[in-house]
Amino acid sequence: MMKISGVNSIRGELTVPGDKSISHRTVMFGSLADGITEIKGFLMAEDCLRTVDCFRKMGIEIEITCGKDVLVHGKGLYGLKKPQELLYAGNSGTTMRLLLGILAGQSFEAEITGDNSLNKRPMARVTTPLRLMGAEIEGRDDANLAPLKIKGGQLKGIEYTLPVASAQVKSALLLAGLYARGETRVIEPYRSRNHTELMLKHMGANINTDDKTVTIVRANKLKATAFCVPGDISSAAYFIVACCILPGSSITIKDVGVNSTRTGILDVLNEMGARIELKNKRLKNGEPIADISVQHSPLKSTVIQGDIIPRLIDEIPVLAVAGVFAQGTTVVKDAAELKVKESNRIKSIVEGLKKMGAWIEETSDGFVIRGGRELHPAEVDSYGDHRIAMSLAVAALKVRGVTGIKDWECVNVSFPGFAELLDKVKQKA
Ligand code: S3P
C-alpha cells in the first residue's frame, strides 16, 4: 500500500525514463540485426526487462552496462536459437504480441506465457492473422489465450485489415512480414503509434506507409544501429496532468518523445485550457523530441472520441483525473479497448475516482465525468495496473489528507522511481 498526501503544487525541471514502446523494439530489432546495437536511455523497467530476458533465452547476448545502457549482439534475422525454456513475458502485452510476430518467422517451436493479467488478455487479434500467414499456433480458446505454442517458418504475405487500431497487432504482422513471401499489408481503422515503421525503415527494411496502410516486404538483413530512447510521454503524462490541476504549479520535462502518434494527450489538454509549450524541438533517430513546459491553468471539460483514441490510449486514466478537476462534463467514448489492457481500465479508474468522491460513471466504451467536486481521502485499488496506480496518485495530490493505493509495486512495470520523482517536485502543503 502506497500512501500519497495532498500537496499545494509541483515545480521544477525533470526527466522521465525512456519510452517503453521504443525500448522494447530496440532490443527486439537489435537482436534481429547483423552486429551490435547500442541503446542509450533504455527503460530499465520490468516490462522491457522481460523482453531482454526472452531474447537472451533465444541465444542473444545482451549486456547492460552501468545499469543503464544496453548492448545487443544481434545475430541477424535467422540467428535466433530455439529457447530451451518457456519464454516469460510477465505483464507485458508488447513483449508477447510482437514476439509472436517474430516467432512466426522462425522454423523452431517456442512457447510463451505471461502473468495472470497477461494470460487473460486477447491474443487472437495476433494469432488469427499470423495463422493466415502460415504460422502454427496452439493455445486455450483457439489460441486466444496464453500460454501459446508457436511454430513458424514458410510464411506468405497477406493483406489484413485490423478490426481495432493496435500498434501491437500491426507490429506483430509487420515483423512476420520480414520473413514472408511477397508483400504484407496492414490496414488500420485509425493510425496507431508508428515506432515499428520508423525504426525498421531506419534499419534498412523495405517498409512504406500510405495514410492508414503499411506495407513491408521480406528482408535479407537489418542494419545494426545506435538508438537513443526519448523520455516516455506516457510517463510524462502524470506530471503534466498534476501540473494542470494544482494551482501555482510549473514544470519542464526534458527530452520527451513527441511523435504525433503519441501526443493526443497534449492536444486534449490544450483544448481543455492547459498551458503547455513544446520547446527545443528536434529529431533523434527519426523520432521528434522536445522539452515540455507546463504552467497551471484552470481546465474546462471536453469530449474525447474517434481517431484520437489510439494517440492517447494509455493516457486515458490520467485524463480522467484531469476531467475530475475540469469545469463541466467530460466524456470519453470509443475506448472499449481499455477493457482489455493490464486491467479493465474503465472499471478500475471509475471505481478508484468514485471512492475518492468524484462524479464519474462507466459507459459501454468509456465514461462520463461531472467535474468540479472536491475529493476526499480513501483507500483505493490499482488492480495491479501501473497506469491506474499512477493516475490515482495524481488525483491524490489534490486531496486534503492521505490516500492509500493498493498493489503499488506494479508501477515498476513502466516507471520505477515514480514516487521519488514526484517527491522531488512536490511543494508541500
Ligand atoms: C503499445 C501499443 C498499445 C499500448 C501499449 C504499448 C506498443 O497497445 O496500449 O501500452 O508498444 O505497441 P495496443 O496495440 O494494444 O493498442
Tab-separated table of C-alpha atoms and ligand atoms in Angstrom:
chain	number	residue	atom	x	y	z
A	1	MET	CA	0.000	0.000	0.000
A	2	MET	CA	1.394	3.393	-1.008
A	3	LYS	CA	0.355	6.481	0.919
A	4	ILE	CA	0.146	9.733	-1.025
A	5	SER	CA	-0.502	13.091	0.673
A	6	GLY	CA	-2.048	16.147	-0.887
A	7	VAL	CA	0.246	18.995	-1.931
A	8	ASN	CA	-0.108	22.651	-2.920
A	9	SER	CA	1.748	22.496	-6.194
A	10	ILE	CA	4.559	20.850	-8.121
A	11	ARG	CA	7.507	22.773	-9.521
A	12	GLY	CA	10.830	22.117	-11.183
A	13	GLU	CA	12.690	20.594	-14.091
A	14	LEU	CA	12.743	16.822	-14.504
A	15	THR	CA	13.355	13.975	-16.919
A	16	VAL	CA	11.253	10.836	-17.173
A	17	PRO	CA	12.535	7.329	-18.012
A	18	GLY	CA	12.871	6.087	-21.595
A	19	ASP	CA	9.912	5.328	-23.818
A	20	LYS	CA	8.543	1.852	-23.137
A	21	SER	CA	7.346	1.097	-26.674
A	22	ILE	CA	10.643	2.176	-28.232
A	23	SER	CA	12.756	0.384	-25.587
A	24	HIS	CA	11.069	-2.975	-26.297
A	25	ARG	CA	11.608	-2.501	-30.008
A	26	THR	CA	15.314	-1.565	-29.725
A	27	VAL	CA	16.061	-4.921	-28.109
A	28	MET	CA	13.822	-6.930	-30.425
A	29	PHE	CA	15.012	-5.356	-33.653
A	30	GLY	CA	18.612	-5.161	-32.430
A	31	SER	CA	18.542	-8.928	-31.815
A	32	LEU	CA	17.484	-9.454	-35.450
A	33	ALA	CA	20.078	-7.046	-36.863
A	34	ASP	CA	23.568	-8.004	-38.012
A	35	GLY	CA	26.022	-6.735	-35.403
A	36	ILE	CA	25.922	-4.583	-32.303
A	37	THR	CA	23.059	-2.264	-31.402
A	38	GLU	CA	23.924	0.301	-28.754
A	39	ILE	CA	20.970	1.676	-26.814
A	40	LYS	CA	21.087	4.765	-24.618
A	41	GLY	CA	18.187	5.747	-22.385
A	42	PHE	CA	16.674	2.229	-22.365
A	43	LEU	CA	13.755	1.902	-19.939
A	44	MET	CA	15.028	-0.307	-17.099
A	45	ALA	CA	11.556	-1.362	-16.026
A	46	GLU	CA	10.002	-4.795	-15.566
A	47	ASP	CA	8.195	-4.896	-18.930
A	48	CYS	CA	11.253	-4.115	-21.030
A	49	LEU	CA	13.475	-6.409	-18.963
A	50	ARG	CA	11.070	-9.248	-19.843
A	51	THR	CA	11.854	-8.592	-23.498
A	52	VAL	CA	15.596	-8.694	-22.724
A	53	ASP	CA	15.128	-11.976	-20.890
A	54	CYS	CA	13.163	-13.586	-23.760
A	55	PHE	CA	15.863	-12.731	-26.318
A	56	ARG	CA	18.621	-13.958	-24.006
A	57	LYS	CA	16.737	-17.266	-23.858
A	58	MET	CA	16.956	-17.372	-27.655
A	59	GLY	CA	20.734	-17.072	-27.606
A	60	ILE	CA	21.201	-13.311	-27.952
A	61	GLU	CA	23.919	-11.756	-25.830
A	62	ILE	CA	22.564	-8.577	-24.244
A	63	GLU	CA	24.828	-6.534	-21.979
A	64	ILE	CA	23.547	-3.937	-19.549
A	65	THR	CA	26.365	-1.541	-18.710
A	66	CYS	CA	26.356	0.639	-15.577
A	67	GLY	CA	22.716	-0.367	-15.076
A	68	LYS	CA	21.590	1.965	-17.853
A	69	ASP	CA	22.959	1.436	-21.356
A	70	VAL	CA	22.339	-1.700	-23.376
A	71	LEU	CA	24.410	-3.518	-25.991
A	72	VAL	CA	22.603	-6.098	-28.089
A	73	HIS	CA	24.780	-8.513	-30.045
A	74	GLY	CA	22.418	-9.125	-32.952
A	75	LYS	CA	22.695	-12.367	-34.899
A	76	GLY	CA	20.677	-11.490	-37.948
A	77	LEU	CA	17.120	-12.307	-38.984
A	78	TYR	CA	17.813	-16.049	-38.869
A	79	GLY	CA	20.143	-16.115	-35.859
A	80	LEU	CA	17.706	-16.818	-33.009
A	81	LYS	CA	18.044	-20.202	-31.302
A	82	LYS	CA	15.178	-22.397	-30.099
A	83	PRO	CA	14.660	-21.467	-26.438
A	84	GLN	CA	15.240	-24.309	-24.005
A	85	GLU	CA	12.735	-22.828	-21.547
A	86	LEU	CA	9.336	-21.232	-21.608
A	87	LEU	CA	9.512	-17.579	-22.729
A	88	TYR	CA	8.001	-15.391	-19.983
A	89	ALA	CA	6.516	-12.010	-20.930
A	90	GLY	CA	5.320	-11.120	-17.406
A	91	ASN	CA	2.769	-8.276	-17.557
A	92	SER	CA	3.904	-7.100	-20.978
A	93	GLY	CA	1.466	-7.234	-23.909
A	94	THR	CA	4.056	-5.633	-26.184
A	95	THR	CA	6.576	-8.398	-25.429
A	96	MET	CA	4.078	-11.159	-26.100
A	97	ARG	CA	2.392	-9.763	-29.195
A	98	LEU	CA	5.495	-8.504	-31.016
A	99	LEU	CA	7.417	-11.640	-30.117
A	100	LEU	CA	4.641	-13.788	-31.585
A	101	GLY	CA	5.188	-11.931	-34.869
A	102	ILE	CA	8.923	-12.653	-34.768
A	103	LEU	CA	8.423	-16.277	-33.703
A	104	ALA	CA	6.047	-16.756	-36.623
A	105	GLY	CA	9.068	-16.301	-38.861
A	106	GLN	CA	11.253	-18.884	-37.082
A	107	SER	CA	11.427	-22.540	-38.023
A	108	PHE	CA	11.628	-23.716	-34.382
A	109	GLU	CA	8.821	-24.192	-31.904
A	110	ALA	CA	8.608	-21.958	-28.832
A	111	GLU	CA	6.162	-21.468	-26.010
A	112	ILE	CA	5.315	-18.116	-24.458
A	113	THR	CA	3.369	-17.235	-21.344
A	114	GLY	CA	2.701	-14.271	-19.077
A	115	ASP	CA	1.421	-13.345	-15.629
A	116	ASN	CA	-2.224	-13.723	-14.556
A	117	SER	CA	-3.244	-10.453	-16.165
A	118	LEU	CA	-1.496	-11.071	-19.500
A	119	ASN	CA	-2.788	-14.637	-19.750
A	120	LYS	CA	-6.333	-13.252	-19.694
A	121	ARG	CA	-5.753	-10.694	-22.466
A	122	PRO	CA	-6.906	-11.405	-26.048
A	123	MET	CA	-4.215	-12.802	-28.332
A	124	ALA	CA	-6.490	-13.935	-31.198
A	125	ARG	CA	-6.083	-10.464	-32.677
A	126	VAL	CA	-2.467	-11.512	-33.366
A	127	THR	CA	-2.711	-15.296	-33.701
A	128	THR	CA	-5.588	-15.227	-36.239
A	129	PRO	CA	-3.683	-13.203	-38.873
A	130	LEU	CA	-0.390	-14.984	-38.085
A	131	ARG	CA	-2.145	-18.295	-38.758
A	132	LEU	CA	-3.363	-16.870	-42.079
A	133	MET	CA	0.293	-16.147	-42.894
A	134	GLY	CA	1.125	-19.792	-42.193
A	135	ALA	CA	2.206	-19.987	-38.551
A	136	GLU	CA	1.025	-22.929	-36.430
A	137	ILE	CA	-0.218	-21.704	-33.058
A	138	GLU	CA	-1.879	-23.552	-30.188
A	139	GLY	CA	-3.413	-22.251	-27.000
A	140	ARG	CA	-6.626	-22.072	-24.962
A	141	ASP	CA	-9.776	-20.698	-26.599
A	142	ASP	CA	-8.426	-21.456	-30.088
A	143	ALA	CA	-5.109	-19.679	-29.486
A	144	ASN	CA	-6.731	-16.604	-27.957
A	145	LEU	CA	-5.168	-17.039	-24.521
A	146	ALA	CA	-1.554	-17.607	-23.439
A	147	PRO	CA	0.338	-19.830	-22.782
A	148	LEU	CA	0.768	-20.171	-26.540
A	149	LYS	CA	2.864	-22.627	-28.540
A	150	ILE	CA	4.030	-21.312	-31.884
A	151	LYS	CA	5.905	-22.841	-34.793
A	152	GLY	CA	6.595	-20.704	-37.796
A	153	GLY	CA	8.571	-20.551	-41.000
A	154	GLN	CA	7.351	-20.625	-44.620
A	155	LEU	CA	5.128	-17.580	-44.201
A	156	LYS	CA	3.274	-15.878	-47.003
A	157	GLY	CA	2.402	-12.175	-47.050
A	158	ILE	CA	-1.235	-11.177	-46.576
A	159	GLU	CA	-3.334	-8.051	-46.717
A	160	TYR	CA	-5.085	-7.648	-43.385
A	161	THR	CA	-7.494	-5.025	-42.090
A	162	LEU	CA	-7.222	-4.686	-38.326
A	163	PRO	CA	-10.574	-4.765	-36.520
A	164	VAL	CA	-9.169	-2.336	-33.907
A	165	ALA	CA	-6.342	0.170	-34.193
A	166	SER	CA	-3.461	-1.526	-32.384
A	167	ALA	CA	0.244	-0.860	-32.736
A	168	GLN	CA	1.000	-4.203	-31.122
A	169	VAL	CA	-1.003	-6.162	-33.683
A	170	LYS	CA	0.237	-4.033	-36.597
A	171	SER	CA	3.838	-4.515	-35.408
A	172	ALA	CA	3.457	-8.292	-34.979
A	173	LEU	CA	2.249	-8.601	-38.571
A	174	LEU	CA	4.986	-6.329	-39.938
A	175	LEU	CA	7.629	-8.353	-38.098
A	176	ALA	CA	6.219	-11.588	-39.519
A	177	GLY	CA	6.242	-9.762	-42.875
A	178	LEU	CA	10.043	-9.504	-42.637
A	179	TYR	CA	10.034	-13.275	-43.155
A	180	ALA	CA	7.071	-13.710	-45.518
A	181	ARG	CA	6.973	-14.365	-49.259
A	182	GLY	CA	5.563	-11.388	-51.151
A	183	GLU	CA	4.130	-8.303	-49.528
A	184	THR	CA	2.471	-7.970	-46.155
A	185	ARG	CA	-0.015	-5.132	-45.968
A	186	VAL	CA	-1.688	-3.948	-42.769
A	187	ILE	CA	-4.619	-1.544	-42.840
A	188	GLU	CA	-5.700	0.203	-39.636
A	189	PRO	CA	-9.052	1.844	-38.902
A	190	TYR	CA	-7.172	4.739	-37.225
A	191	ARG	CA	-3.432	5.371	-37.106
A	192	SER	CA	-1.704	3.934	-34.056
A	193	ARG	CA	1.855	4.585	-32.849
A	194	ASN	CA	4.365	4.098	-35.667
A	195	HIS	CA	7.659	3.366	-33.872
A	196	THR	CA	7.987	-0.037	-35.572
A	197	GLU	CA	7.689	1.528	-39.014
A	198	LEU	CA	10.188	4.331	-38.262
A	199	MET	CA	12.732	2.034	-36.641
A	200	LEU	CA	12.585	-0.755	-39.232
A	201	LYS	CA	12.935	1.805	-42.026
A	202	HIS	CA	15.962	3.296	-40.240
A	203	MET	CA	17.447	-0.225	-40.138
A	204	GLY	CA	17.041	-0.678	-43.886
A	205	ALA	CA	13.761	-2.601	-44.166
A	206	ASN	CA	11.597	-2.044	-47.227
A	207	ILE	CA	8.555	-0.645	-45.410
A	208	ASN	CA	6.204	2.107	-46.518
A	209	THR	CA	3.245	3.918	-45.014
A	210	ASP	CA	0.427	5.446	-47.001
A	211	ASP	CA	-2.125	7.012	-44.676
A	212	LYS	CA	-3.503	4.035	-42.664
A	213	THR	CA	-1.847	1.321	-44.774
A	214	VAL	CA	1.616	-0.050	-44.045
A	215	THR	CA	3.361	-2.381	-46.481
A	216	ILE	CA	6.516	-4.406	-45.862
A	217	VAL	CA	8.401	-6.925	-47.979
A	218	ARG	CA	10.701	-9.748	-46.925
A	219	ALA	CA	14.121	-8.534	-45.773
A	220	ASN	CA	17.534	-10.158	-46.141
A	221	LYS	CA	19.019	-8.242	-43.274
A	222	LEU	CA	18.523	-5.399	-40.820
A	223	LYS	CA	21.388	-2.957	-40.246
A	224	ALA	CA	22.513	-2.607	-36.643
A	225	THR	CA	22.385	0.992	-35.484
A	226	ALA	CA	22.607	3.066	-32.305
A	227	PHE	CA	19.412	4.174	-30.599
A	228	CYS	CA	18.850	6.984	-28.170
A	229	VAL	CA	15.479	6.376	-26.489
A	230	PRO	CA	13.489	9.570	-25.750
A	231	GLY	CA	11.605	10.116	-22.489
A	232	ASP	CA	8.205	8.408	-22.420
A	233	ILE	CA	5.298	10.807	-22.987
A	234	SER	CA	3.061	8.246	-21.252
A	235	SER	CA	5.179	8.680	-18.092
A	236	ALA	CA	5.426	12.457	-18.542
A	237	ALA	CA	1.602	12.492	-18.666
A	238	TYR	CA	1.270	12.061	-14.858
A	239	PHE	CA	3.378	15.164	-14.202
A	240	ILE	CA	1.682	17.155	-16.964
A	241	VAL	CA	-1.787	16.493	-15.544
A	242	ALA	CA	-0.599	17.087	-11.956
A	243	CYS	CA	0.765	20.465	-13.062
A	244	CYS	CA	-2.504	21.354	-14.810
A	245	ILE	CA	-4.670	20.631	-11.749
A	246	LEU	CA	-2.523	22.113	-8.939
A	247	PRO	CA	-2.620	25.939	-8.785
A	248	GLY	CA	0.811	27.586	-8.735
A	249	SER	CA	2.480	24.631	-10.479
A	250	SER	CA	5.105	24.956	-13.169
A	251	ILE	CA	7.293	22.178	-14.595
A	252	THR	CA	9.545	21.408	-17.524
A	253	ILE	CA	10.054	17.810	-18.602
A	254	LYS	CA	13.203	17.492	-20.713
A	255	ASP	CA	13.787	15.302	-23.786
A	256	VAL	CA	10.362	13.707	-24.192
A	257	GLY	CA	9.318	11.820	-27.336
A	258	VAL	CA	6.630	13.854	-29.118
A	259	ASN	CA	5.902	11.611	-32.105
A	260	SER	CA	2.485	12.794	-33.361
A	261	THR	CA	1.055	9.270	-32.998
A	262	ARG	CA	1.575	9.686	-29.218
A	263	THR	CA	0.708	13.310	-28.463
A	264	GLY	CA	-3.083	13.085	-28.265
A	265	ILE	CA	-2.850	13.943	-24.566
A	266	LEU	CA	-1.262	17.317	-25.346
A	267	ASP	CA	-3.954	18.129	-27.922
A	268	VAL	CA	-6.740	17.249	-25.484
A	269	LEU	CA	-5.249	19.139	-22.545
A	270	ASN	CA	-4.630	22.201	-24.731
A	271	GLU	CA	-8.259	22.072	-25.806
A	272	MET	CA	-9.229	21.875	-22.111
A	273	GLY	CA	-7.357	25.119	-21.482
A	274	ALA	CA	-3.966	23.838	-20.330
A	275	ARG	CA	-0.847	25.935	-20.856
A	276	ILE	CA	1.611	23.551	-22.482
A	277	GLU	CA	4.529	24.542	-24.673
A	278	LEU	CA	6.976	22.383	-26.614
A	279	LYS	CA	10.474	23.828	-26.546
A	280	ASN	CA	13.742	22.853	-28.180
A	281	LYS	CA	12.015	20.537	-30.698
A	282	ARG	CA	14.442	18.275	-32.586
A	283	LEU	CA	14.757	14.852	-34.282
A	284	LYS	CA	16.691	11.870	-32.898
A	285	ASN	CA	16.734	8.551	-34.801
A	286	GLY	CA	13.816	9.840	-36.840
A	287	GLU	CA	11.738	10.439	-33.661
A	288	PRO	CA	10.788	14.022	-32.697
A	289	ILE	CA	11.685	15.023	-29.139
A	290	ALA	CA	11.118	18.217	-27.156
A	291	ASP	CA	11.101	19.742	-23.695
A	292	ILE	CA	7.531	20.007	-22.439
A	293	SER	CA	6.847	23.042	-20.340
A	294	VAL	CA	3.559	23.238	-18.384
A	295	GLN	CA	2.024	26.002	-16.245
A	296	HIS	CA	-1.099	25.540	-14.165
A	297	SER	CA	-4.305	26.946	-15.577
A	298	PRO	CA	-7.973	26.087	-14.924
A	299	LEU	CA	-9.340	23.289	-17.115
A	300	LYS	CA	-12.696	23.001	-18.852
A	301	SER	CA	-14.392	19.767	-19.899
A	302	THR	CA	-14.101	18.072	-23.285
A	303	VAL	CA	-15.242	15.075	-25.345
A	304	ILE	CA	-12.570	12.520	-26.283
A	305	GLN	CA	-13.577	10.136	-29.085
A	306	GLY	CA	-12.813	8.720	-32.539
A	307	ASP	CA	-9.451	8.778	-34.233
A	308	ILE	CA	-7.638	10.480	-31.356
A	309	ILE	CA	-8.167	7.431	-29.087
A	310	PRO	CA	-5.107	5.414	-30.266
A	311	ARG	CA	-2.991	8.582	-29.907
A	312	LEU	CA	-3.719	8.728	-26.164
A	313	ILE	CA	-4.921	5.242	-25.290
A	314	ASP	CA	-2.524	4.779	-22.338
A	315	GLU	CA	-3.191	8.297	-21.024
A	316	ILE	CA	-6.976	7.958	-20.688
A	317	PRO	CA	-6.841	7.034	-16.963
A	318	VAL	CA	-4.855	10.180	-16.148
A	319	LEU	CA	-7.059	12.251	-18.468
A	320	ALA	CA	-9.974	11.053	-16.317
A	321	VAL	CA	-8.199	12.750	-13.399
A	322	ALA	CA	-7.958	15.963	-15.454
A	323	GLY	CA	-11.697	15.631	-16.165
A	324	VAL	CA	-12.492	15.324	-12.453
A	325	PHE	CA	-10.942	18.772	-11.873
A	326	ALA	CA	-12.313	20.413	-15.041
A	327	GLN	CA	-15.443	22.590	-15.147
A	328	GLY	CA	-18.271	20.793	-16.935
A	329	THR	CA	-18.939	17.289	-18.237
A	330	THR	CA	-16.076	15.335	-19.783
A	331	VAL	CA	-16.948	12.324	-21.933
A	332	VAL	CA	-14.685	9.522	-23.185
A	333	LYS	CA	-16.162	7.355	-25.992
A	334	ASP	CA	-14.874	4.750	-28.472
A	335	ALA	CA	-12.396	3.461	-25.888
A	336	ALA	CA	-13.654	-0.117	-25.316
A	337	GLU	CA	-10.016	-1.238	-25.836
A	338	LEU	CA	-9.374	-0.022	-22.288
A	339	LYS	CA	-11.265	-3.073	-21.034
A	340	VAL	CA	-8.536	-5.427	-22.295
A	341	LYS	CA	-5.455	-3.611	-21.003
A	342	GLU	CA	-3.422	-4.623	-17.908
A	343	SER	CA	-6.743	-4.331	-16.047
A	344	ASN	CA	-10.213	-3.305	-17.202
A	345	ARG	CA	-9.138	0.338	-17.099
A	346	ILE	CA	-12.653	1.726	-17.436
A	347	LYS	CA	-13.761	-0.150	-14.318
A	348	SER	CA	-10.550	0.401	-12.344
A	349	ILE	CA	-10.301	4.165	-12.845
A	350	VAL	CA	-14.042	4.744	-12.378
A	351	GLU	CA	-14.031	2.740	-9.139
A	352	GLY	CA	-10.926	4.464	-7.768
A	353	LEU	CA	-12.021	8.023	-8.529
A	354	LYS	CA	-15.569	7.343	-7.302
A	355	LYS	CA	-14.195	6.103	-3.977
A	356	MET	CA	-12.302	9.379	-3.677
A	357	GLY	CA	-15.568	11.317	-4.155
A	358	ALA	CA	-15.609	12.099	-7.880
A	359	TRP	CA	-18.777	12.006	-10.001
A	360	ILE	CA	-17.807	9.508	-12.697
A	361	GLU	CA	-19.929	6.836	-14.390
A	362	GLU	CA	-18.887	3.940	-16.590
A	363	THR	CA	-20.387	3.605	-20.096
A	364	SER	CA	-20.076	0.745	-22.599
A	365	ASP	CA	-16.998	2.257	-24.254
A	366	GLY	CA	-15.703	4.870	-21.835
A	367	PHE	CA	-17.035	7.074	-19.045
A	368	VAL	CA	-18.710	10.365	-18.184
A	369	ILE	CA	-17.373	12.766	-15.533
A	370	ARG	CA	-19.053	15.764	-13.952
A	371	GLY	CA	-16.092	17.834	-12.935
A	372	GLY	CA	-15.606	20.201	-10.063
A	373	ARG	CA	-16.270	18.014	-6.995
A	374	GLU	CA	-13.748	18.038	-4.170
A	375	LEU	CA	-12.067	14.673	-3.467
A	376	HIS	CA	-11.550	13.148	-0.014
A	377	PRO	CA	-9.080	10.615	1.440
A	378	ALA	CA	-9.826	6.959	0.619
A	379	GLU	CA	-8.231	3.564	0.182
A	380	VAL	CA	-8.192	2.657	-3.499
A	381	ASP	CA	-7.070	-0.313	-5.584
A	382	SER	CA	-4.737	-0.174	-8.583
A	383	TYR	CA	-5.807	-3.704	-9.598
A	384	GLY	CA	-2.115	-4.352	-10.237
A	385	ASP	CA	-2.223	-1.939	-13.176
A	386	HIS	CA	0.672	0.547	-13.301
A	387	ARG	CA	-1.237	3.247	-15.165
A	388	ILE	CA	-4.157	3.104	-12.722
A	389	ALA	CA	-1.800	3.289	-9.722
A	390	MET	CA	-0.026	6.400	-11.039
A	391	SER	CA	-3.254	8.093	-12.214
A	392	LEU	CA	-4.803	7.648	-8.760
A	393	ALA	CA	-1.600	9.038	-7.235
A	394	VAL	CA	-2.053	12.196	-9.326
A	395	ALA	CA	-5.657	12.528	-8.094
A	396	ALA	CA	-4.388	12.015	-4.520
A	397	LEU	CA	-2.233	15.153	-4.829
A	398	LYS	CA	-5.458	17.221	-4.767
A	399	VAL	CA	-6.825	15.542	-1.641
A	400	ARG	CA	-6.505	17.190	1.767
A	401	GLY	CA	-5.197	14.188	3.686
A	402	VAL	CA	-3.716	10.825	2.796
A	403	THR	CA	-4.837	8.432	0.032
A	404	GLY	CA	-3.810	4.758	0.213
A	405	ILE	CA	-3.165	2.973	-3.100
A	406	LYS	CA	-3.127	-0.852	-3.029
A	407	ASP	CA	-0.783	-3.034	-5.106
A	408	TRP	CA	1.592	-0.128	-5.660
A	409	GLU	CA	4.600	-2.224	-6.798
A	410	CYS	CA	3.019	-2.535	-10.259
A	411	VAL	CA	4.411	0.944	-11.097
A	412	ASN	CA	7.750	-0.843	-11.643
A	413	VAL	CA	6.276	-2.257	-14.850
A	414	SER	CA	6.833	1.092	-16.583
A	415	PHE	CA	8.110	3.705	-14.133
A	416	PRO	CA	10.473	2.639	-11.338
A	417	GLY	CA	11.241	5.734	-9.256
A	418	PHE	CA	7.895	7.426	-9.965
A	419	ALA	CA	7.147	8.135	-6.274
A	420	GLU	CA	10.657	9.513	-5.663
A	421	LEU	CA	10.426	11.799	-8.689
A	422	LEU	CA	7.032	13.020	-7.519
A	423	ASP	CA	8.512	13.758	-4.077
A	424	LYS	CA	11.245	15.851	-5.706
A	425	VAL	CA	8.822	18.196	-7.458
A	426	LYS	CA	6.192	18.363	-4.690
A	427	GLN	CA	5.801	21.684	-2.893
A	428	LYS	CA	4.432	20.527	0.471
A	429	ALA	CA	1.010	21.754	1.607
B	1	S3P	C1	1.889	-0.423	-27.408
B	1	S3P	C2	0.670	-0.290	-28.028
B	1	S3P	C3	-0.590	-0.037	-27.316
B	1	S3P	C4	-0.328	0.491	-25.914
B	1	S3P	C5	0.722	-0.293	-25.198
B	1	S3P	C6	2.030	-0.256	-25.956
B	1	S3P	C7	3.078	-0.703	-28.218
B	1	S3P	O1	-1.308	-1.259	-27.202
B	1	S3P	O2	-1.533	0.472	-25.171
B	1	S3P	O3	0.923	0.218	-23.896
B	1	S3P	O4	4.209	-0.616	-27.702
B	1	S3P	O5	2.915	-1.025	-29.408
B	1	S3P	P1	-2.329	-1.760	-28.349
B	1	S3P	O6	-1.546	-2.037	-29.560
B	1	S3P	O7	-2.968	-2.991	-27.770
B	1	S3P	O8	-3.309	-0.644	-28.526
